[in-house]
mmCIF file of C-alpha atoms in Angstrom:
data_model
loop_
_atom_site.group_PDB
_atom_site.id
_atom_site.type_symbol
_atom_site.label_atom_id
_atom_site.label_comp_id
_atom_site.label_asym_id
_atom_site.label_seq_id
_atom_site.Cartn_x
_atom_site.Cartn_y
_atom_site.Cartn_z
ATOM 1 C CA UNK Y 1 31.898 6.320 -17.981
ATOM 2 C CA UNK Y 2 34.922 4.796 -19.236
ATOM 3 C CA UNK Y 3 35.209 1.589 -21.213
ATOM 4 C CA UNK Y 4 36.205 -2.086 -19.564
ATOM 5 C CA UNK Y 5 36.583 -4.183 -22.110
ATOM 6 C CA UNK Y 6 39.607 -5.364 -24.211
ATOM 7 C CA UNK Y 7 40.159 -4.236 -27.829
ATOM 8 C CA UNK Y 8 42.534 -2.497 -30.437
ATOM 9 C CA UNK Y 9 44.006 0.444 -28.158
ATOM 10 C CA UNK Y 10 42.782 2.946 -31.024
ATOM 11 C CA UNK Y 11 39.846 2.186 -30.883
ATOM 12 C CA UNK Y 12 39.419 2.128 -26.741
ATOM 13 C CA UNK Y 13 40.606 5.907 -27.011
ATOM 14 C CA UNK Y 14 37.611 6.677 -29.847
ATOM 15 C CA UNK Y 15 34.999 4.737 -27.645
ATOM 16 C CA UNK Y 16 36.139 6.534 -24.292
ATOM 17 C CA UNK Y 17 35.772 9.982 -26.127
ATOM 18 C CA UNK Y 18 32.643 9.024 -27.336
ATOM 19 C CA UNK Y 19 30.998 8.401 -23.994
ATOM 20 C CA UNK Y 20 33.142 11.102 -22.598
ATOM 21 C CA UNK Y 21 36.039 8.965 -21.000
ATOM 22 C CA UNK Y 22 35.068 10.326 -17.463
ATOM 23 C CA UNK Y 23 37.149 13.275 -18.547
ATOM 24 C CA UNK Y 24 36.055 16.648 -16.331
ATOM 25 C CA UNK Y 25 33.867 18.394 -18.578
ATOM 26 C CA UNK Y 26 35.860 22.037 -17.954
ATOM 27 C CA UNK Y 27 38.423 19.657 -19.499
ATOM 28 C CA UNK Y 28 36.821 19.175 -22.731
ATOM 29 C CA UNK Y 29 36.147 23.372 -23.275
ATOM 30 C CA UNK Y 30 38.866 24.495 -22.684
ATOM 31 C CA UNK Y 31 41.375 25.026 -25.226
ATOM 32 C CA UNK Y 32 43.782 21.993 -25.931
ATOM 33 C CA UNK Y 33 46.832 21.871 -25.247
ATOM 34 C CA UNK Y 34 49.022 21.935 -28.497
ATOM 35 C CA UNK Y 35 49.666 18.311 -29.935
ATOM 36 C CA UNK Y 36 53.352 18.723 -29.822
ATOM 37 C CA UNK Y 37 53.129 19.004 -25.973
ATOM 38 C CA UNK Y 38 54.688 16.513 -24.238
ATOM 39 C CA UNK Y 39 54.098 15.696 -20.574
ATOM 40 C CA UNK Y 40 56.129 13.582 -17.892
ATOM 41 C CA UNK Y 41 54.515 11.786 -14.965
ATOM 42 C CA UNK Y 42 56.081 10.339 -12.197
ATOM 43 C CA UNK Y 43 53.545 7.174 -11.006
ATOM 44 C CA UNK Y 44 54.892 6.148 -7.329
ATOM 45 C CA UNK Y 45 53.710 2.327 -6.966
ATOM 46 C CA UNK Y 46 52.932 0.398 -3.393
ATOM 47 C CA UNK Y 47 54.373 -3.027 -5.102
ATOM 48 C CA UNK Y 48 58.451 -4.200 -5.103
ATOM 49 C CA UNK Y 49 59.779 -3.136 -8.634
ATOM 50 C CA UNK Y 50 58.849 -5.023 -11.512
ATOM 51 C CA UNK Y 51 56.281 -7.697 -8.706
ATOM 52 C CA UNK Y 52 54.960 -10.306 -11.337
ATOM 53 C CA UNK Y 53 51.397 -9.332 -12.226
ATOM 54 C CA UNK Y 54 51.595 -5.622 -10.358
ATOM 55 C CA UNK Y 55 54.562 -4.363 -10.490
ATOM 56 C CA UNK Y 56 54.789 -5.504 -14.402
ATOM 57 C CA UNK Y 57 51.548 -4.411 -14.726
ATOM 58 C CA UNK Y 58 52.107 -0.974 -13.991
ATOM 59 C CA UNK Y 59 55.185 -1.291 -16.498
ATOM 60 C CA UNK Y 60 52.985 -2.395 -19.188
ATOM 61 C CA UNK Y 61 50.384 0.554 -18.748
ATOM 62 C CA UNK Y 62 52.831 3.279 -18.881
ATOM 63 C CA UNK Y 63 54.370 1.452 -22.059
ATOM 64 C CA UNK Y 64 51.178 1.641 -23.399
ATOM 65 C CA UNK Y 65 50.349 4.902 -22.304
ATOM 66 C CA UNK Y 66 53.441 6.292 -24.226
ATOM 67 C CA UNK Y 67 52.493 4.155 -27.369
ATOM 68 C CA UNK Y 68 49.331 4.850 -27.755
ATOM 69 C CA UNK Y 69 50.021 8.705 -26.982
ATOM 70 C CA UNK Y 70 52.927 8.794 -29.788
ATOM 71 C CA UNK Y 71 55.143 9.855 -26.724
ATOM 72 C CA UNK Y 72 52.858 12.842 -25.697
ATOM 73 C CA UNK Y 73 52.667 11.226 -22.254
ATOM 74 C CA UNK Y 74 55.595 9.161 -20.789
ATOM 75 C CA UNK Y 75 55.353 8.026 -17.673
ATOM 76 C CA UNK Y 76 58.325 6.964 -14.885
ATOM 77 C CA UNK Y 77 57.164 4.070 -12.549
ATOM 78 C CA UNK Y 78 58.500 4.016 -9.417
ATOM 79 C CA UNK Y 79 58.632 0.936 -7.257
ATOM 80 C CA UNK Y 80 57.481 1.301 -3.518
ATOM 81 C CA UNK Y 81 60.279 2.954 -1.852
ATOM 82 C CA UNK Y 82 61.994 4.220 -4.619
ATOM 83 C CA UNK Y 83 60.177 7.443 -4.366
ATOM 84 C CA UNK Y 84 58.234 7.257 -1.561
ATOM 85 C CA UNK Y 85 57.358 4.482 1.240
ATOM 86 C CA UNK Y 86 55.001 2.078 -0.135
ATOM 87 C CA UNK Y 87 52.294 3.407 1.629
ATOM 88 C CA UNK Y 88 52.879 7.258 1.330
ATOM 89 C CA UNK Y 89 51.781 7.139 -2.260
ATOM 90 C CA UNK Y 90 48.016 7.937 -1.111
ATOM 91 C CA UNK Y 91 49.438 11.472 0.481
ATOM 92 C CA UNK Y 92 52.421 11.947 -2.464
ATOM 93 C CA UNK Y 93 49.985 12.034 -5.037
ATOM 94 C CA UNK Y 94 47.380 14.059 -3.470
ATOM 95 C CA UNK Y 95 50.127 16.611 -2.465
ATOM 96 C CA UNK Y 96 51.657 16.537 -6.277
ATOM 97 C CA UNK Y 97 54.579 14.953 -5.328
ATOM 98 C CA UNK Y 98 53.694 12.570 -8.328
ATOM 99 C CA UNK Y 99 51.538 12.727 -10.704
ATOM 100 C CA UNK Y 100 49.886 9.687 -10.425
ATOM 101 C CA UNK Y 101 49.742 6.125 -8.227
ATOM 102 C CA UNK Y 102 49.252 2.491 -8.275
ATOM 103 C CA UNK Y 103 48.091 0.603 -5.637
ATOM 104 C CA UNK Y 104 45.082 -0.676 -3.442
ATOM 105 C CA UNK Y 105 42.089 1.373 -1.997
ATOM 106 C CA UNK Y 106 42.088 -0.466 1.644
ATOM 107 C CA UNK Y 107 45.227 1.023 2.219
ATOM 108 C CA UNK Y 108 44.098 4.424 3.206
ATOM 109 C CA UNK Y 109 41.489 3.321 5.276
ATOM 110 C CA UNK Y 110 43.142 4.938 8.389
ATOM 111 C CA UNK Y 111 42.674 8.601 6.140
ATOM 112 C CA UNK Y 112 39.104 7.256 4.410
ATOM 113 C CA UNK Y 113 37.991 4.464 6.031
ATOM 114 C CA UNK Y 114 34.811 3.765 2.908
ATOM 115 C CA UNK Y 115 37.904 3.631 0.714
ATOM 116 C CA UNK Y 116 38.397 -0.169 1.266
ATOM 117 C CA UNK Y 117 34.922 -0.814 -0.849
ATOM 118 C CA UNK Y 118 36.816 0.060 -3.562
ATOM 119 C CA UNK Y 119 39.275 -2.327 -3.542
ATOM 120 C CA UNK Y 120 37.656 -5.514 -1.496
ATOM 121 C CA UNK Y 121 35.502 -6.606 1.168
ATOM 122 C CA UNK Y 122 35.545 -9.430 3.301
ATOM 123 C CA UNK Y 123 33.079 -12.061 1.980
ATOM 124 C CA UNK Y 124 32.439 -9.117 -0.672
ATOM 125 C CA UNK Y 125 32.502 -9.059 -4.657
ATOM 126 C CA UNK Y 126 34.495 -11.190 -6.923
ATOM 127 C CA UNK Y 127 36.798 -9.688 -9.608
ATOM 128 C CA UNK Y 128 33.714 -9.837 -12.028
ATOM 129 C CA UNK Y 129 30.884 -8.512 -9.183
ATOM 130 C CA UNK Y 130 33.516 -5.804 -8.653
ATOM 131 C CA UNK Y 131 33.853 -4.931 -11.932
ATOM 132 C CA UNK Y 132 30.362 -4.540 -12.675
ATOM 133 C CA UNK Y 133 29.615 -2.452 -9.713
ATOM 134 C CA UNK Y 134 31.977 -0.323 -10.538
ATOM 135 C CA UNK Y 135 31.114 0.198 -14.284
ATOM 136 C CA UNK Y 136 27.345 -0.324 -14.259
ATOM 137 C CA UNK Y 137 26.238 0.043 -10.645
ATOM 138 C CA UNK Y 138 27.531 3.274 -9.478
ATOM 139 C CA UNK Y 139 30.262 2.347 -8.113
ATOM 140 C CA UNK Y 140 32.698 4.679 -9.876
ATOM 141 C CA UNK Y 141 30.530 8.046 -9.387
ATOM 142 C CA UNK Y 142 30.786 7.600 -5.794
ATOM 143 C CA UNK Y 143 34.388 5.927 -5.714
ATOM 144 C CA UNK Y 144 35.435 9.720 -7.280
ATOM 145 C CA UNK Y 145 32.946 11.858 -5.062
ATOM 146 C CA UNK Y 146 34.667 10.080 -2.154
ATOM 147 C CA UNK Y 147 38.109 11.318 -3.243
ATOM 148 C CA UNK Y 148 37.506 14.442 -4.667
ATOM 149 C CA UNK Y 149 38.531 16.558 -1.181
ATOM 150 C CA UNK Y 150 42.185 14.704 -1.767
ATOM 151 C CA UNK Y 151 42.243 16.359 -5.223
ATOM 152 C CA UNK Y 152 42.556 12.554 -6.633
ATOM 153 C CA UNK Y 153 41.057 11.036 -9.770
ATOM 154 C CA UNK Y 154 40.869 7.456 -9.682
ATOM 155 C CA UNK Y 155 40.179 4.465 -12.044
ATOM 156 C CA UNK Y 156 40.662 1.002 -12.121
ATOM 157 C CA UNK Y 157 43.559 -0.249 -13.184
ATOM 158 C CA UNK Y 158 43.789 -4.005 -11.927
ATOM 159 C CA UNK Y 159 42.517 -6.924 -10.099
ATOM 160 C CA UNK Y 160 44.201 -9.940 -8.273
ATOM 161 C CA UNK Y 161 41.164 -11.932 -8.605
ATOM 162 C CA UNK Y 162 40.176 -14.329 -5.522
ATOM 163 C CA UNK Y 163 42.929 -14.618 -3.517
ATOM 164 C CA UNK Y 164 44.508 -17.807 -1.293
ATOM 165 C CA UNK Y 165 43.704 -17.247 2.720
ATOM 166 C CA UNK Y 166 47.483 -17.178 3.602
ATOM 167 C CA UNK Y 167 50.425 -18.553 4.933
ATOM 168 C CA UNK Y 168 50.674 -20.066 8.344
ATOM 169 C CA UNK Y 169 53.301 -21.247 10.683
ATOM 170 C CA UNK Y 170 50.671 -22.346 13.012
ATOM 171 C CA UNK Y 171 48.281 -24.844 12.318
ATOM 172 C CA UNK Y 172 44.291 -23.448 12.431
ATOM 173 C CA UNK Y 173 41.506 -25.997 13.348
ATOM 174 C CA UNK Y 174 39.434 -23.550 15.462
ATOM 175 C CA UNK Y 175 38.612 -20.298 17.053
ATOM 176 C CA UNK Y 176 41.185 -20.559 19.696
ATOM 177 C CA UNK Y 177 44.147 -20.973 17.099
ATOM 178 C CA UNK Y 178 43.297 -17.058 15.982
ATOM 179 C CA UNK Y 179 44.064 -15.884 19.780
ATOM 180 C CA UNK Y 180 46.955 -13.654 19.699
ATOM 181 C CA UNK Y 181 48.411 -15.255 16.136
ATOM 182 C CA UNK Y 182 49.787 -11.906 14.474
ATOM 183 C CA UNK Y 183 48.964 -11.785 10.476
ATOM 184 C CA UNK Y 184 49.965 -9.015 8.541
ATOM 185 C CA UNK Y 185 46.431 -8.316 6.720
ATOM 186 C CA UNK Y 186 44.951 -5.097 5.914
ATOM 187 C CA UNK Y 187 41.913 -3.471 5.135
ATOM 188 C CA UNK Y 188 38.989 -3.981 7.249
ATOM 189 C CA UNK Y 189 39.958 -7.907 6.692
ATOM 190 C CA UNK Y 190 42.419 -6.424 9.631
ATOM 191 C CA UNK Y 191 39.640 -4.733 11.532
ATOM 192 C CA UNK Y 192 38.029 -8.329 11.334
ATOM 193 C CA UNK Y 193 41.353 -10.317 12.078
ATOM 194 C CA UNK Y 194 41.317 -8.323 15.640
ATOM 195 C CA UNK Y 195 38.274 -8.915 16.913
ATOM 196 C CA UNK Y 196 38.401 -12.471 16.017
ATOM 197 C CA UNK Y 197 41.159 -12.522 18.392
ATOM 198 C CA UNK Y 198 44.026 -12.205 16.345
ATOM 199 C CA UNK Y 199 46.591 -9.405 15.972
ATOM 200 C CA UNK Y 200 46.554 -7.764 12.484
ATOM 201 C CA UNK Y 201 49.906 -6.145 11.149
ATOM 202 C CA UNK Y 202 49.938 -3.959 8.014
ATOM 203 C CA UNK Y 203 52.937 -4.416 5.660
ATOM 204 C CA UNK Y 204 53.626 -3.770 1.813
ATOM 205 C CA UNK Y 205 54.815 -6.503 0.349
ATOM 206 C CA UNK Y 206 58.551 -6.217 0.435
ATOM 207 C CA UNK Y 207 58.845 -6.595 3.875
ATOM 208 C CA UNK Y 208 56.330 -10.061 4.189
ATOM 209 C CA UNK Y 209 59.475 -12.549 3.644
ATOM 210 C CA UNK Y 210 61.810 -11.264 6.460
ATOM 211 C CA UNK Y 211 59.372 -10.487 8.955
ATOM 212 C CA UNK Y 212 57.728 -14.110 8.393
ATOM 213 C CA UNK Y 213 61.083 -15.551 8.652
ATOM 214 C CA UNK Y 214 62.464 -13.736 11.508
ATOM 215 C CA UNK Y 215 58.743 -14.621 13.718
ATOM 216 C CA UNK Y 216 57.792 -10.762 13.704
ATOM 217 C CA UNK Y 217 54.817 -11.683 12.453
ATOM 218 C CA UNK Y 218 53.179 -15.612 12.209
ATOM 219 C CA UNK Y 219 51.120 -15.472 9.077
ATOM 220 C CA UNK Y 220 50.758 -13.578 5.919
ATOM 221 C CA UNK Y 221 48.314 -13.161 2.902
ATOM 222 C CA UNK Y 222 49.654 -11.526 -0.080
ATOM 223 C CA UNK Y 223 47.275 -12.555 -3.152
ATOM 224 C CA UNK Y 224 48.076 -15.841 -4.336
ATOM 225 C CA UNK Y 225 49.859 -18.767 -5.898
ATOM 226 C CA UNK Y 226 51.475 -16.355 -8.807
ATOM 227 C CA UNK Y 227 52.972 -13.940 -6.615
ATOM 228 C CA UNK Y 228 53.363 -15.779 -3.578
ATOM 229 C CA UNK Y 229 55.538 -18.510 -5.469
ATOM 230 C CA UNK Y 230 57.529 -15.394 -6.469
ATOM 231 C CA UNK Y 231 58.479 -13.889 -3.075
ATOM 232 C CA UNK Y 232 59.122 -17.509 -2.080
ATOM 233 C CA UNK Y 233 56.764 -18.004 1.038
ATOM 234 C CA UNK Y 234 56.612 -21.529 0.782
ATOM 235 C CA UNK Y 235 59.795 -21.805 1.507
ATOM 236 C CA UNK Y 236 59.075 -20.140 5.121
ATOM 237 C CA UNK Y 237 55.808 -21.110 5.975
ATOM 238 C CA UNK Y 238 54.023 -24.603 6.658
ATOM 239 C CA UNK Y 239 50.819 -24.040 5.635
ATOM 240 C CA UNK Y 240 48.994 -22.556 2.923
ATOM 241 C CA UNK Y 241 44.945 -21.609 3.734
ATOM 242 C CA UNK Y 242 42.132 -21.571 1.540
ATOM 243 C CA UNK Y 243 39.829 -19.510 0.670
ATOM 244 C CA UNK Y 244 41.038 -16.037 0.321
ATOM 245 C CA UNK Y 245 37.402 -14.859 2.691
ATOM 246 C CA UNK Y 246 39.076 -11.247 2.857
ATOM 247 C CA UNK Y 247 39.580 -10.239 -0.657
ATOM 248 C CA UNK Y 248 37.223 -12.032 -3.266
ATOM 249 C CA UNK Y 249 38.483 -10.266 -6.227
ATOM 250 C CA UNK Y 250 41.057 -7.173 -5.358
ATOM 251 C CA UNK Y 251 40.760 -4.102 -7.173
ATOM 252 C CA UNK Y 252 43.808 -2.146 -8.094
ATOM 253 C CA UNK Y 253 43.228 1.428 -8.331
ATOM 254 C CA UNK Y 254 45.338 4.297 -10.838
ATOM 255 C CA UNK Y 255 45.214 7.479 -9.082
ATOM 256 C CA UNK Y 256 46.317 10.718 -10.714
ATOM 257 C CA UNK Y 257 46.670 14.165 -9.272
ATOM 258 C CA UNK Y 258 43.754 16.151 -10.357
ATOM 259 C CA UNK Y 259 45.284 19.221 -11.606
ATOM 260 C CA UNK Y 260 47.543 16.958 -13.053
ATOM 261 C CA UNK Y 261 44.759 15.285 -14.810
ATOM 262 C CA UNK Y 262 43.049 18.317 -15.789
ATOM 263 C CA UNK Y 263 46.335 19.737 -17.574
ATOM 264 C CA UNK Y 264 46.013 16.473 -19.994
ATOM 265 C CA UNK Y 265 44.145 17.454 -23.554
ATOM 266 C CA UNK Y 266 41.135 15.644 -23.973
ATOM 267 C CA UNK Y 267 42.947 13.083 -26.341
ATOM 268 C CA UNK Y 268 45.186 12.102 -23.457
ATOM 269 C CA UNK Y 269 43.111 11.806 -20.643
ATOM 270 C CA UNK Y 270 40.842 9.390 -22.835
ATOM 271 C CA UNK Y 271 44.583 7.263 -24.167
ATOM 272 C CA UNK Y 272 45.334 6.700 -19.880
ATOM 273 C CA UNK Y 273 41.437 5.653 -19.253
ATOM 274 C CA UNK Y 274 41.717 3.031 -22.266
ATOM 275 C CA UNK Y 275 45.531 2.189 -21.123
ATOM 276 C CA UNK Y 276 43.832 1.818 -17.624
ATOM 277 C CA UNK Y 277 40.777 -0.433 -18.937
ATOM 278 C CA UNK Y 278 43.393 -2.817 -20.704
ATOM 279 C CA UNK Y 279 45.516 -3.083 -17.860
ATOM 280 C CA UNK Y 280 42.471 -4.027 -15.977
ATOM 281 C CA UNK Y 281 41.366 -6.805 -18.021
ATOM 282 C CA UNK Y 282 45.098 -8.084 -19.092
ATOM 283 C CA UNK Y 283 46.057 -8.686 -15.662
ATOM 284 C CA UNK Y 284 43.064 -10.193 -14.203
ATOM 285 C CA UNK Y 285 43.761 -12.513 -17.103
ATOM 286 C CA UNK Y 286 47.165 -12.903 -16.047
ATOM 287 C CA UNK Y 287 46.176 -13.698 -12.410
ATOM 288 C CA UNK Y 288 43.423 -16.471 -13.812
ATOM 289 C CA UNK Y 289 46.068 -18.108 -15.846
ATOM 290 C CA UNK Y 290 48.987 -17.782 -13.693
ATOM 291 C CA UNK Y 291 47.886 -19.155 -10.361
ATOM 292 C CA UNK Y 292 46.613 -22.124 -11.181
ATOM 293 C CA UNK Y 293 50.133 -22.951 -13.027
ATOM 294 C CA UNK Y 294 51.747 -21.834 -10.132
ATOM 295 C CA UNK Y 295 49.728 -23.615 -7.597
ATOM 296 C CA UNK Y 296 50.134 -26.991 -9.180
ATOM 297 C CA UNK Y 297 54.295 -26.001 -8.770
ATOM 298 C CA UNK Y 298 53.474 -24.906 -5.306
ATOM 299 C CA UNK Y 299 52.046 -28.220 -4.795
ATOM 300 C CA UNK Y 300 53.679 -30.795 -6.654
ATOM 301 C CA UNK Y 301 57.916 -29.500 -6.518
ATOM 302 C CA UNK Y 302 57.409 -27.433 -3.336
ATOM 303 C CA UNK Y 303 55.433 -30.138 -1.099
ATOM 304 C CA UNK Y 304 53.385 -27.110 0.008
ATOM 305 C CA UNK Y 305 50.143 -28.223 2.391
ATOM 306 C CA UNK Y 306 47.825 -26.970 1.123
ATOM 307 C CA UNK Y 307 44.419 -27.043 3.773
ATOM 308 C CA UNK Y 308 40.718 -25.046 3.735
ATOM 309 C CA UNK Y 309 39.601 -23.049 7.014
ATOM 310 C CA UNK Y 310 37.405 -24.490 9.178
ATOM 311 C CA UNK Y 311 33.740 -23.856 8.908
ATOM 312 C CA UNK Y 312 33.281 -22.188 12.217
ATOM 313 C CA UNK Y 313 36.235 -19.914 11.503
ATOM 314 C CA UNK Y 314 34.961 -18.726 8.243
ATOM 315 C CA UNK Y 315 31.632 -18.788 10.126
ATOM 316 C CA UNK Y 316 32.681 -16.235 12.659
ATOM 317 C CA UNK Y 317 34.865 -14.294 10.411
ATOM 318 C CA UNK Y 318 31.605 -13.664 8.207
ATOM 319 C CA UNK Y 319 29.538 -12.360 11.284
ATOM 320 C CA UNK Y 320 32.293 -9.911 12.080
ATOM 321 C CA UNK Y 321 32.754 -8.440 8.949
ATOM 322 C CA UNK Y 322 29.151 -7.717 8.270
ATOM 323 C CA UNK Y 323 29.605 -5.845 11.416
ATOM 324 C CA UNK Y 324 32.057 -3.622 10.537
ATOM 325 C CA UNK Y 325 29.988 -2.781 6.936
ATOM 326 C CA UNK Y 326 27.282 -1.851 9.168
ATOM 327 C CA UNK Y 327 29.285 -0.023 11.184
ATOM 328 C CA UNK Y 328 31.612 1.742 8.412
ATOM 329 C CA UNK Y 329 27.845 3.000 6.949
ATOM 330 C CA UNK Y 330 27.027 5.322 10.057
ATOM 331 C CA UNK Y 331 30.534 7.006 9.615
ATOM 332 C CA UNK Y 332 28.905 9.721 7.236
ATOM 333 C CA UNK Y 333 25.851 10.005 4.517
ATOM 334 C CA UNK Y 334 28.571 9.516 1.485
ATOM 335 C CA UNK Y 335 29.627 6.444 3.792
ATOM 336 C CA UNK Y 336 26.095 5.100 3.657
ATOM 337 C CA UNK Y 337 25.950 5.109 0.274
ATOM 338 C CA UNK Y 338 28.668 3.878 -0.760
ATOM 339 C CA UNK Y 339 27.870 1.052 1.763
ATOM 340 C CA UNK Y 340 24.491 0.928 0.595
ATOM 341 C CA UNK Y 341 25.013 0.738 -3.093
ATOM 342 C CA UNK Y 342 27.541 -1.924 -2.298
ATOM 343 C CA UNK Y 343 25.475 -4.702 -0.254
ATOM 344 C CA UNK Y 344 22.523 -3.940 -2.793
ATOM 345 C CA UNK Y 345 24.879 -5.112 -5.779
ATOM 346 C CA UNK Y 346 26.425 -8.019 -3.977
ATOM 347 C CA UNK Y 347 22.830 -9.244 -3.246
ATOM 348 C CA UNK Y 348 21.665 -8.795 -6.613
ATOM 349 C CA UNK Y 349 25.168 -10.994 -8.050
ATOM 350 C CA UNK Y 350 24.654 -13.685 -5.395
ATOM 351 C CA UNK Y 351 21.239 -14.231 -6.791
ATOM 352 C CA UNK Y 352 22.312 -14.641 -10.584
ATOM 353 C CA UNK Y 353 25.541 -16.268 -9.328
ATOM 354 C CA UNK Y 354 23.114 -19.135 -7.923
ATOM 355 C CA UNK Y 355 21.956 -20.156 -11.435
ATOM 356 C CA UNK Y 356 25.141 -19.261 -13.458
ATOM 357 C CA UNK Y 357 28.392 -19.836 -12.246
ATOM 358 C CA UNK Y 358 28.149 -21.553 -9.106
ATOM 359 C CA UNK Y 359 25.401 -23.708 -10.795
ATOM 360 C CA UNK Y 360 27.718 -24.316 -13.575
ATOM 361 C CA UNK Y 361 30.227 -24.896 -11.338
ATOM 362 C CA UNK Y 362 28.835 -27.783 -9.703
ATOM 363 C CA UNK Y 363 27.567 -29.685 -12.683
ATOM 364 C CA UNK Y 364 31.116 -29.200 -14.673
#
């Protein structure tokens, strides 16, 4: 299992190989290729070019990936539509149209609809449950068995944190404010969004601005005060909802082309899973740190309103989404595993949660 934790890059490569860096075992028999060998990856991203916190994120692991490798491996990121559509990079990558990918789980849930798990639930795990569960619970073995048949290796490579609720030209006190409001929100946060009564629109994030502005659509989550301040929704919207109930802590997923992958020397394939471990932990960082400067701009220079849901909408937007888990765990046996292992976790984090950090929340 690969290493999450931040240290000296040489030494995340040694510890990855040590524990085996989740490389294929075939992989590590085989004869290397020669250390002169140098590859070139094309990594097709669902986030505008050079997007504060993932778009610059994705910069920063293929500079490190090229660093770290001596040049071995360079990789060209591509912003979403640059080489494909923002949400094509699920199928280009699969099909070896690049090498590799950088975006969000939930949005192939139309092709795999477990997929979402991996990236967040509604009233799911925060960026540290997440985390765990995928390191030490099992999350990862099943996160790969489930794409294996798309001939994609994935790893985490990110996390948004807890996000804001979203921007809203319509004011919500109750139920009845959801009925017909169109929100562009994916995932199965979408899935819930409908039934509430609401019409759920799925859009990457270049379009969110114009399509706000122009009424196509009447509300919007991104992630949060960081990037949000950066595409300038406050400028278009009236209110600004907390809390982010759909995506507790977002996972961002790296997803390489298997025979790709396998065609990487041991040495390599361990230098992208320690790139990818860094990555994870400098941007959640970055996201911590980040939105709560930008809030306070969003706030105090923008005039931004900034208001919580009401109880019975967060209420009712609980009891749908446990729903749909159930539901999404009958699809298939790996379904109900994945599921399974995934509600056993979050119970087991709620319980420490109580006397850690929502105890130590309340005292501080």
């Amino acid at each position: 299992m690969s290493a999450r934790k931040s240290v000296a890059t040489a030494f995340m490569a040694l510890s990855v190989l040590a524990c085996g860096g989740g490389a294929n075992e075939e992989a590590n028999t085989r004869a290397d290729a020669p250390a002169t060998q140098v590859f070139e990856w094309k990594m097709a991203t669902t986030w505008p070019k050079n997007l504060p916190g993932m778009g610059t994120g994705a910069e920063r692991f293929a500079r490190q990936v090229e660093a770290m490798s001596a040049g071995r491996l360079k990789i060209q990121v591509y912003g979403a539509g640059e080489l494909v559509p923002a949400l094509d990079v699920f199928d280009a990558v699969s099909g070896g149209a690049a090498e590799m990918g950088h975006g969000a789980a939930y949005y192939w849930r139309g092709k795999l609809p477990v997929a979402a798990f991996f990236t967040a639930v509604p009233f799911g795990m925060t960026t540290p449950e997440m985390n765990a569960w995928i390191e030490w619970g099992g999350g990862l073995e099943l996160w790969r068995e489930a794409y294996a048949p798309f001939d994609l290796y994935p790893m985490v490579a990110g996390n948004t944190t807890l996000q804001m609720g979203g921007w809203f030209n319509r004011e919500i006190n109750s139920l009845e404010d959801l009925k017909g409001l169109k929100m562009r929100i994916p995932g199965i946060a979408g899935e819930v969004w409908q039934r509430a009564g609401g019409t759920a629109v799925v859009l990457p994030g270049g379009e969110l601005f114009t399509s706000l502005q122009r009424g196509a659509i009447d509300a919007t989550e991104w992630v949060g005060p960081y990037n949000d301040l950066a595409l300038g929704l406050h400028s278009i919207a009236d209110y600004y909802y907390y809390p982010g109930w759909h995506e507790p802590g977002s996972v961002l997923e790296a997803i390489i082309n298997i025979d790709a992958w396998n065609s990487l020397p041991p040495d390599l394939q361990a230098i992208v899973e320690g790139a990818a471990a860094a990555i994870n932990d400098s941007m959640t960082n970055e996201f911590s740190a980040r939105n709560a400067i930008s809030l306070q701009t969003l706030v105090e220079e923008h005039g931004v309103e900034v208001r919580p849901f009401p109880d019975d909408v967060i209420d009712r937007l609980r009891e749908i989404s446990e729903e749909i888990m159930r539901e999404t765990r009958e699809d298939d046996d790996l379904s109900r595993r994945i599921v399974d292992s995934f509600l056993a976790f979050r119970e087991q984090a709620k319980a420490y949660q109580q006397v850690s950090d929502v105890a130590y929340a309340d005292i501080r």
